[in-house]
Coordinates of C-alpha atoms in Angstrom, one line a residue:
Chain A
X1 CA 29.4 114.6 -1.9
X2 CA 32.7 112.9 -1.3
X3 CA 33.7 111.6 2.4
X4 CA 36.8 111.2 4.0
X5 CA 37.3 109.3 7.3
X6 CA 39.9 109.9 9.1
X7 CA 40.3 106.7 11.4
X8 CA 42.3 106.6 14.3
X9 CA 42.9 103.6 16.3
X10 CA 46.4 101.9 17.4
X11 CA 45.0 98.7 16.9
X12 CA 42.7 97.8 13.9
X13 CA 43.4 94.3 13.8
X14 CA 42.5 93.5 17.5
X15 CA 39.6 95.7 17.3
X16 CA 36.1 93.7 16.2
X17 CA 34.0 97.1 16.0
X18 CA 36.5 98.7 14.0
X19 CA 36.8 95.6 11.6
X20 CA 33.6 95.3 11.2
X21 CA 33.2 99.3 9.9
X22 CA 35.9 98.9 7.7
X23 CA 34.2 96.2 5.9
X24 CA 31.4 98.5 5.9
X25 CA 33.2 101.2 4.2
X26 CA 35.0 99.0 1.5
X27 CA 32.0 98.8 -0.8
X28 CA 31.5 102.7 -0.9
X29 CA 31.0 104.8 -3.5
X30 CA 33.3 108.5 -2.9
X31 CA 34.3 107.2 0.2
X32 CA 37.7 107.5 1.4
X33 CA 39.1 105.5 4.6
X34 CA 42.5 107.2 5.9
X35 CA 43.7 105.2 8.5
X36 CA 46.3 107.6 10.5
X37 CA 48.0 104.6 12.6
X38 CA 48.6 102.7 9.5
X39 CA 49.5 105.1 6.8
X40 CA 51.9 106.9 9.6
X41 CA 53.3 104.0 11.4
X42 CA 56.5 105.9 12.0
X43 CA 54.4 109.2 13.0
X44 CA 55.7 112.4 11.2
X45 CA 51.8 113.4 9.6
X46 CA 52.3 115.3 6.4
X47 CA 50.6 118.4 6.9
X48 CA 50.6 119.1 3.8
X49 CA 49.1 115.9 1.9
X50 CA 46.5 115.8 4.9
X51 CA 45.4 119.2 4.2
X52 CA 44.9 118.2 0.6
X53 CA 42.6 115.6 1.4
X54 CA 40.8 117.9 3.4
X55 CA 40.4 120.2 0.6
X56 CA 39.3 117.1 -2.3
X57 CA 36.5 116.2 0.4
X58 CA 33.0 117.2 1.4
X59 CA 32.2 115.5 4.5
X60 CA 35.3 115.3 7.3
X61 CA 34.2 112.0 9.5
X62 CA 36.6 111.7 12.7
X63 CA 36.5 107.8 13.4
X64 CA 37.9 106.2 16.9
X65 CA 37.9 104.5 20.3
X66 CA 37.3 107.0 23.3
X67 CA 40.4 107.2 24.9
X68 CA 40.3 109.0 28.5
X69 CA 36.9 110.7 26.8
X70 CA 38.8 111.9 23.6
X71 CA 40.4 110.0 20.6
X72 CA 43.6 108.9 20.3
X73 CA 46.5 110.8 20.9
X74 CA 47.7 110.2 17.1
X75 CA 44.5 112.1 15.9
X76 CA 45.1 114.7 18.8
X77 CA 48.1 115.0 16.7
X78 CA 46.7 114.9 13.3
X79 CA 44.9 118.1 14.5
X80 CA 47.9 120.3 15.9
X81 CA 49.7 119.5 12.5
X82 CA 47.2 119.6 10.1
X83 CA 44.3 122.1 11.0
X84 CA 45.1 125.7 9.9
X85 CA 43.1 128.4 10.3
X86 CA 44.4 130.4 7.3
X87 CA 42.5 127.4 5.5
X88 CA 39.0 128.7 7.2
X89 CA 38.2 130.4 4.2
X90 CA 39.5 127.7 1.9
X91 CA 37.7 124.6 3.8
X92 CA 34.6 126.1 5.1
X93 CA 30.8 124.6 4.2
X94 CA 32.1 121.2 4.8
X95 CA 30.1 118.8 6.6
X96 CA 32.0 117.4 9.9
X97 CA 30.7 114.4 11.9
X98 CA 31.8 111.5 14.6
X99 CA 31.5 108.1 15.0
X100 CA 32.9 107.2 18.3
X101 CA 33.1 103.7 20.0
X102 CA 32.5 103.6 23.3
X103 CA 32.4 100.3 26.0
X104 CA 30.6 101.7 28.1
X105 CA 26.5 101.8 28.0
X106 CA 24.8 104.9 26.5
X107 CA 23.0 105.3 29.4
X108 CA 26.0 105.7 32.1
X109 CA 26.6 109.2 29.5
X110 CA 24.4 111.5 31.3
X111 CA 24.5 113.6 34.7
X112 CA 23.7 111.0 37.6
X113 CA 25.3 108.2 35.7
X114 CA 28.4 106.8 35.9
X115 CA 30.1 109.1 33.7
X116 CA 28.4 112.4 34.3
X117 CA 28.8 113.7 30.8
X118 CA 26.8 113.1 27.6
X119 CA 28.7 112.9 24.6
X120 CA 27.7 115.9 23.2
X121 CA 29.4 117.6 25.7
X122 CA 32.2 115.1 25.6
X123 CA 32.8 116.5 22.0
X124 CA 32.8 120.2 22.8
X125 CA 36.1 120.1 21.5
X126 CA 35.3 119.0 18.3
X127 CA 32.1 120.8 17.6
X128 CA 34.1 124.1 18.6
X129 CA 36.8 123.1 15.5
X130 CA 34.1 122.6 13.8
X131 CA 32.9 125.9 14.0
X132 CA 35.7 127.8 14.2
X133 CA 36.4 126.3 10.4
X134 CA 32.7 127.0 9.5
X135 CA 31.7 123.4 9.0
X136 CA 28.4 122.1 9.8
X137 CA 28.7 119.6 12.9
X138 CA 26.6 116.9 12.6
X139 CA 24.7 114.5 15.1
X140 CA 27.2 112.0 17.0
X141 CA 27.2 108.7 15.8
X142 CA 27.9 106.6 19.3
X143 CA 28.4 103.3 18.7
X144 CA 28.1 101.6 23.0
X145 CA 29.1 98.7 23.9
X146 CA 29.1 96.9 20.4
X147 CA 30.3 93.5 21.5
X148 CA 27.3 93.0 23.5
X149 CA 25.3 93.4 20.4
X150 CA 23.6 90.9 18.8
X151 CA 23.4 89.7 14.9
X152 CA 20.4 91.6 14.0
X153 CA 21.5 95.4 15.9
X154 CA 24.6 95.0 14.3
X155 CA 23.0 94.2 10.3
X156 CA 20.7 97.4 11.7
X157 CA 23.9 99.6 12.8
X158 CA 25.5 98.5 9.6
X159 CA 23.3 100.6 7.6
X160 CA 22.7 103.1 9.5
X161 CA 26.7 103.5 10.0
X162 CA 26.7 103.7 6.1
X163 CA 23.8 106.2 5.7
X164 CA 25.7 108.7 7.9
X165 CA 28.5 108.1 6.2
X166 CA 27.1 109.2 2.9
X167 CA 24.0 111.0 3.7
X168 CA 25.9 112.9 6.7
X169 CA 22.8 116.1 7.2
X170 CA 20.8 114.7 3.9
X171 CA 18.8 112.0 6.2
X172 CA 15.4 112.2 5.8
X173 CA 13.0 109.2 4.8
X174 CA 13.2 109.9 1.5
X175 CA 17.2 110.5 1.1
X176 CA 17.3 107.2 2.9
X177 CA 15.1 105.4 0.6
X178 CA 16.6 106.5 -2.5
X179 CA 19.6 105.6 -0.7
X180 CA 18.4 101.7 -0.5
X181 CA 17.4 101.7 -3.6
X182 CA 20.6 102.8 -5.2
X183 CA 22.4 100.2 -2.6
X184 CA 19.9 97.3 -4.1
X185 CA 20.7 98.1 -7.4
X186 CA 24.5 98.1 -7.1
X187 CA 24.1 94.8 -5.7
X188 CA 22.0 93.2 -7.8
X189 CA 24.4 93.9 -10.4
X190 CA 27.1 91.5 -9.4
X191 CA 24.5 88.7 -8.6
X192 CA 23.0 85.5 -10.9
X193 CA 19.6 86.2 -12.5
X194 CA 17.2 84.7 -9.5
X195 CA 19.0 86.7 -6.8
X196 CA 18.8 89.6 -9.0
X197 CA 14.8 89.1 -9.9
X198 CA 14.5 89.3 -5.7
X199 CA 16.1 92.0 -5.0
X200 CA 14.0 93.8 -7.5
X201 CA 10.8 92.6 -5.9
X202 CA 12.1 93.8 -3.0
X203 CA 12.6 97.3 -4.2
X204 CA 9.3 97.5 -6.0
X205 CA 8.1 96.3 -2.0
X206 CA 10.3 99.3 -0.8
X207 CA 8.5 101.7 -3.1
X208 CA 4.9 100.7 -2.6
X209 CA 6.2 101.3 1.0
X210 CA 7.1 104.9 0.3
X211 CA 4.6 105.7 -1.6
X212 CA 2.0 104.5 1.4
X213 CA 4.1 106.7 3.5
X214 CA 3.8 109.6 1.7
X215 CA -0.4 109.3 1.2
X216 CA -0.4 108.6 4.9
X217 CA 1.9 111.6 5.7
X218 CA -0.3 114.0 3.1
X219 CA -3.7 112.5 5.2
X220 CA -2.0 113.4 8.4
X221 CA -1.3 117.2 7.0
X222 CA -5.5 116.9 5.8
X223 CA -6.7 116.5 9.4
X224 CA -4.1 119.1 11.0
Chain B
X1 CA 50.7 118.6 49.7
X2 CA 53.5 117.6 47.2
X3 CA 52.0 119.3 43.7
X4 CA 52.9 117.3 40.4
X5 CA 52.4 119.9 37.7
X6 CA 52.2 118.0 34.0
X7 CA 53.8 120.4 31.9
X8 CA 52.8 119.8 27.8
X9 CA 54.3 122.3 25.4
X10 CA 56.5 121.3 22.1
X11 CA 58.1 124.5 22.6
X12 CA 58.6 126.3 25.9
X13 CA 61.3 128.2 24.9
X14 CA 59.8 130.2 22.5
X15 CA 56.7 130.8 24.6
X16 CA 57.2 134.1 27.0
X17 CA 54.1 132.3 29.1
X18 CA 55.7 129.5 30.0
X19 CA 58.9 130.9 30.7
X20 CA 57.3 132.9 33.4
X21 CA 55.1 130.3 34.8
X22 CA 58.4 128.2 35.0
X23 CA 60.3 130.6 36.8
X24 CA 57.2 130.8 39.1
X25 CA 57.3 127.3 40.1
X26 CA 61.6 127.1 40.7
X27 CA 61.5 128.5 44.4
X28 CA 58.3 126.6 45.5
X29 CA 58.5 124.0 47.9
X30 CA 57.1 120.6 47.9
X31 CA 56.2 121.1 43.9
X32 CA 57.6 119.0 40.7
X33 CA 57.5 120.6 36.9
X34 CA 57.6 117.8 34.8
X35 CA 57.9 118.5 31.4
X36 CA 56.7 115.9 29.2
X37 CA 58.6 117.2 26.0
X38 CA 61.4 117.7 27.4
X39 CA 61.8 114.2 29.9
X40 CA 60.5 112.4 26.5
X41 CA 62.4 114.1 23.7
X42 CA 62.4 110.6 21.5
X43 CA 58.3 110.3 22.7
X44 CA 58.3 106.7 24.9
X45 CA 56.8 108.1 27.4
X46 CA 57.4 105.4 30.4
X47 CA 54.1 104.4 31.9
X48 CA 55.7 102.5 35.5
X49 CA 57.7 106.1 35.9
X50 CA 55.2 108.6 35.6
X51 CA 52.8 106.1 37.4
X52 CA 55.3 106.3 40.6
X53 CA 55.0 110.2 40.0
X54 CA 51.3 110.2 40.5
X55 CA 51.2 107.8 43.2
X56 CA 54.1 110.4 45.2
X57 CA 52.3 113.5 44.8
X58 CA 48.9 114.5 46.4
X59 CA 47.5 117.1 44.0
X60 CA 48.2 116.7 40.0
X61 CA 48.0 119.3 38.0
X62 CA 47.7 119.6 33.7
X63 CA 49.6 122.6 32.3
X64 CA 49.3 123.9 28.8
X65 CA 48.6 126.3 26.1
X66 CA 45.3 125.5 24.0
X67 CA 45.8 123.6 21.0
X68 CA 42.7 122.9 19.3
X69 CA 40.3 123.4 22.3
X70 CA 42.5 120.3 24.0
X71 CA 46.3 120.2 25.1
X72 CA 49.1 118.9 23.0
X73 CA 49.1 115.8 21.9
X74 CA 51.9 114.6 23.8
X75 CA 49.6 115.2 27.3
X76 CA 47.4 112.7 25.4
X77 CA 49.7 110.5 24.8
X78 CA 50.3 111.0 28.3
X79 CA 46.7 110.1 29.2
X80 CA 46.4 107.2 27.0
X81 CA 49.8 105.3 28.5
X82 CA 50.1 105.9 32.0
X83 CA 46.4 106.3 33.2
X84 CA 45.1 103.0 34.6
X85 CA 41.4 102.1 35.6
X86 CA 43.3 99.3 37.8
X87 CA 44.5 102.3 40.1
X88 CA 41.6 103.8 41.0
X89 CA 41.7 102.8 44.7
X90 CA 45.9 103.6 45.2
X91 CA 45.3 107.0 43.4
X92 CA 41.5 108.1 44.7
X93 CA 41.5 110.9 47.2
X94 CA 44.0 113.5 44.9
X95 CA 43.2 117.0 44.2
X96 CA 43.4 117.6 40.1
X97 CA 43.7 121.0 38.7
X98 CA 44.3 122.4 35.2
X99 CA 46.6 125.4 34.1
X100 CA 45.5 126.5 30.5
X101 CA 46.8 129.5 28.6
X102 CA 44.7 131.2 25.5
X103 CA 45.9 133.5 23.5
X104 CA 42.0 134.4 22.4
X105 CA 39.8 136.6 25.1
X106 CA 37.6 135.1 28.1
X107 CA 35.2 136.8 27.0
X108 CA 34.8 134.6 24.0
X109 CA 34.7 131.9 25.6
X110 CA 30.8 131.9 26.1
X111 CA 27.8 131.7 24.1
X112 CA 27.8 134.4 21.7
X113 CA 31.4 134.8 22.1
X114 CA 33.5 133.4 18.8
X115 CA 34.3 130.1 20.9
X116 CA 30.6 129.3 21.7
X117 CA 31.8 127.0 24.6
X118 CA 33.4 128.3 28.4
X119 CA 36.4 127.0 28.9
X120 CA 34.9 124.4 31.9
X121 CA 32.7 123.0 29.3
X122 CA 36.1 122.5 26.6
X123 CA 37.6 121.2 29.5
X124 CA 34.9 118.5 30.2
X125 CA 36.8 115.4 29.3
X126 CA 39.4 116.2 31.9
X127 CA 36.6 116.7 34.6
X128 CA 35.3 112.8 33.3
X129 CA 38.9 112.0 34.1
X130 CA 39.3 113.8 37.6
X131 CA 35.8 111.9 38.2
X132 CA 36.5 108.6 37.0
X133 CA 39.6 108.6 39.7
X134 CA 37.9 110.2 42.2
X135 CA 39.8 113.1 42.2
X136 CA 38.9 116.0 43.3
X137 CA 38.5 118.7 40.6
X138 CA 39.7 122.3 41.0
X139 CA 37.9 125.3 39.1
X140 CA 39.8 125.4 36.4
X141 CA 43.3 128.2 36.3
X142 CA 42.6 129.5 32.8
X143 CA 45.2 132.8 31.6
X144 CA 43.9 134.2 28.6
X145 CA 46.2 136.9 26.8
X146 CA 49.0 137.1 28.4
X147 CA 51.0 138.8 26.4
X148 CA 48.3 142.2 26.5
X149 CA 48.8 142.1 30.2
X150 CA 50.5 144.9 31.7
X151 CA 53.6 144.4 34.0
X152 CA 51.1 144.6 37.2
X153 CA 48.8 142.4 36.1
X154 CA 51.3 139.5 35.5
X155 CA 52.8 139.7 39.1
X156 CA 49.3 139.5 40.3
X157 CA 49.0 136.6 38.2
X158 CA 51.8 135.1 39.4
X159 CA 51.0 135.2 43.1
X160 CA 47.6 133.7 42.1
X161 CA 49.3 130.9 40.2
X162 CA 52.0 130.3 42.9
X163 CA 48.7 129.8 45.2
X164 CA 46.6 127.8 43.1
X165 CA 50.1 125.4 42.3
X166 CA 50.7 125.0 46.5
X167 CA 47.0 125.4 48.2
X168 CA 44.8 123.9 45.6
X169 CA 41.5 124.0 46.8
X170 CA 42.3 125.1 50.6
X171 CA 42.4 129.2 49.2
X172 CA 40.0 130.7 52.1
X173 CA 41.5 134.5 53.0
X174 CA 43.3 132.6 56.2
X175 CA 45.3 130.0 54.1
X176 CA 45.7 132.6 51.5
X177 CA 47.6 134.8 54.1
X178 CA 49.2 132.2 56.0
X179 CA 50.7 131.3 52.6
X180 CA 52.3 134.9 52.1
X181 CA 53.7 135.1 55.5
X182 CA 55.5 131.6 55.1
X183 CA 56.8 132.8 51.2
X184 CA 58.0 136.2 52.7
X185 CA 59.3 134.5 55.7
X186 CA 61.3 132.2 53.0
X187 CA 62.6 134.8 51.0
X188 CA 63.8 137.1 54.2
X189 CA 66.7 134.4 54.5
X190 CA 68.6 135.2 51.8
X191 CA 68.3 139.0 52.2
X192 CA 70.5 141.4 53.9
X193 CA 69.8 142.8 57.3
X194 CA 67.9 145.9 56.1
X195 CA 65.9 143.8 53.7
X196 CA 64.9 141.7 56.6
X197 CA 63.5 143.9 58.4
X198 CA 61.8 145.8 55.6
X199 CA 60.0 142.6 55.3
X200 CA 59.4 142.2 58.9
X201 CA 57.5 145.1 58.8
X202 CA 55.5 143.8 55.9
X203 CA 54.8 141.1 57.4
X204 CA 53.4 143.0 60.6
X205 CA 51.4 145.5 58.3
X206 CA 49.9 142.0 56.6
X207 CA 48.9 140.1 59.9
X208 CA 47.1 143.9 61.5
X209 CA 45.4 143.5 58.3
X210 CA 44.4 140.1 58.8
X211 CA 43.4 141.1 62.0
X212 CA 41.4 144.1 61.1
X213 CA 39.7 142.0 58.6
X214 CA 38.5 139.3 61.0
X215 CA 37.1 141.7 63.3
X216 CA 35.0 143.0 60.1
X217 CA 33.7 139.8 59.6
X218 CA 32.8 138.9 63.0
X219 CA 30.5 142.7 62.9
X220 CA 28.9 141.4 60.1
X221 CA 28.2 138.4 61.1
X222 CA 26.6 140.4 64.7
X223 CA 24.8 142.7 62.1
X224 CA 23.1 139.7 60.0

C-alpha cells in the first residue's frame, strides 16, 4: 500500500506539530509527503500532475491545521482543481483518512462544549468526497492541543501517527505488531552491534508478548 | 438591517443562477453584493476592508454554488484572512445566513440519498463559525436545480430569496406582508398612472387578505 499526504499548511517552519510529523514521515517506507504551500508557492495547482499522484497511490491522507473548522484555503483549492468525478471509476477502493491539528481540547468538540460539533461532523465534507469517489473513509486522526503535550504523549502519538499512516483500516493488534517488528528491524540495521543485540531482545520481548496475548485471547473465547 | 451578502463564484457569468440571484438583489434597499472574485481579481483579499464591511452591516450572508460539499476556495480564503477571534465582542449580535445552489436533488441530500449528509449537516462548519461569533444562524437558503425549474417556480424563488436577503429571521406572515406592501409601494413610483393604480388595488386585495387571515387565526385560537 503506498500513501500519499497531501499537507497543507501556510506555515511549516513556524508550526512545531507539523515539524514534528514531518520528521515522522521522513523515515517511511512508500510514503509520499506533498506539501501544497511549498511545491505551489506561486498557487496555479496542476490538475493534472495532482491527479497522477492520486492515481500512483493507495491511501489519500489530507494533512492540516483547522482553519475556521476546515483546512486551509490552498487545500480547499487543491480540491476544486484537482478532484474529478469522471475519475470515480478510475480512483475508487482507495483508502482516505485525516489528520487534523486542532488547539483547542478534544473535549470542547462535542454538543454542550464550547464548540458544539465533534469532528466527525466537522468533516462531513470530507467523508461525503469520500464517498462520492468510492473510497473508504477512515477514523479521524485529531491531534488537540499538541503543545501542551508532554515528552512521553508525544513519543506515544509518534507511532501511532505512523501506524495510521501506513496501516490506515489494517490496525488490529497483530498488523500493529508486525508493524514494530518490521520498524525494529529497519533500525537495527543502521546501528553498531550492541545496539543492534537490544533491539533484538526487545523484539523477541515483543513476541513472547503476543504470543501471551493470543493464549489469553483463545482462553477468553474457551469460557464464552 | 443593512444585509452584506458574500458572493463566492470564479465564474458568475457563465452561471444562469447567479445571474438571476444578482439581478434579484440590484433594486433592494439597505443590501451590499460583494463579490469576492470579482473585488479581488489578482486574489489579496484585504483583511482591514472587508473587516469594516462586517462591522457596517447587521446580517452577513455566504452565497455560493457547491463546490466539493464546501464553497469556493476563494470564500475560504475569505474566512482564513479577515475573520478575527479578537472581534468577537464588536461583531457579536449579527444575524448569519447562507445562500447555497446544487445542481444535484434535495432529496439526496439525506441518508439513503447519494449525498448521505443534509445539507445543514455539510454546512456544519459554517454553523461553528456563526457560533463562535455569536451570530445568530439562519436555517440555511439552499436552491437545488435550478435550471429544472419552471418559469413559476423561479419567481417564487425569487420573492423568497429577496425576503430571506432583507428580513432574515424576522419572516412571520406580518413582516412577510408588510415586506410586499413596502416593495410594491417602491416599484408603483416609477410606473405610469394606470400602473399605479393597478397596484393600488393589489395592494388593497393583499392587506383584506391579511385581514381575513388574522381573523382566522384569532377563531382558531377561540376554538383551541
Amino acid at each position: 500500500m503506498k500513501t500519499l499526504i497531501i499537507l497543507s499548511h501556510p506555515d511549516v517552519s513556524g508550526s512545531s506539530t507539523q515539524q514534528f510529523l514531518m520528521a515522522a514521515t521522513q523515515t517511511l517506507e512508500n510514503v509520499t509527503l506533498h506539501h501544497l504551500e511549498k511545491y505551489y508557492p506561486q498557487g496555479n495547482i496542476n490538475r493534472e500532475y495532482e491527479q497522477t499522484l492520486i492515481a500512483d497511490h493507495d491511501r489519500i491522507i489530507f494533512q492540516f491545521p483547522l482553519y475556521w473548522y476546515s483546512s486551509p484555503a490552498t487545500l480547499k483549492e487543491w480540491q476544486d482543481v484537482v478532484l474529478d468525478e469522471k475519475k470515480i471509476d478510475d480512483w475508487q477502493g482507495k483508502e482516505f483518512g485525516i489528520v487534523v491539528i486542532a488547539g483547542v481540547a478534544k473535549k470542547e468538540y462535542q454538543a454542550g462544549g464550547r464548540e458544539i460539533f465533534t469532528m466527525d461532523e466537522l468533516m462531513r465534507p470530507y467523508q461525503a468526497v469520500a464517498n462520492k469517489f468510492k473510497w473508504q473513509y477512515l477514523p479521524i486522526f485529531g491531534i488537540y492541543q499538541f503543545a501542551y503535550m508532554t515528552e512521553s504523549c508525544k513519543q506515544k502519538l509518534l507511532i501511532r501517527y505512523q501506524q495510521y499512516i501506513m496501516l490506515g483500516n489494517s490496525q488490529s493488534l497483530a498488523d500493529r505488531m508486525a508493524w514494530f517488528q518490521h520498524q525494529l528491524t529497519e533500525v537495527s540495521r543502521t546501528k553498531e552491534a550492541s545496539v543492534q543485540h537490544k533491539i533484538d531482545l526487545i523484539k523477541e520481548q515483543l513476541q513472547a508478548n503476543q504470543e501471551e496475548l493470543e493464549m489469553l485471547r483463545f482462553t477468553l473465547d474457551e469460557l464464552e
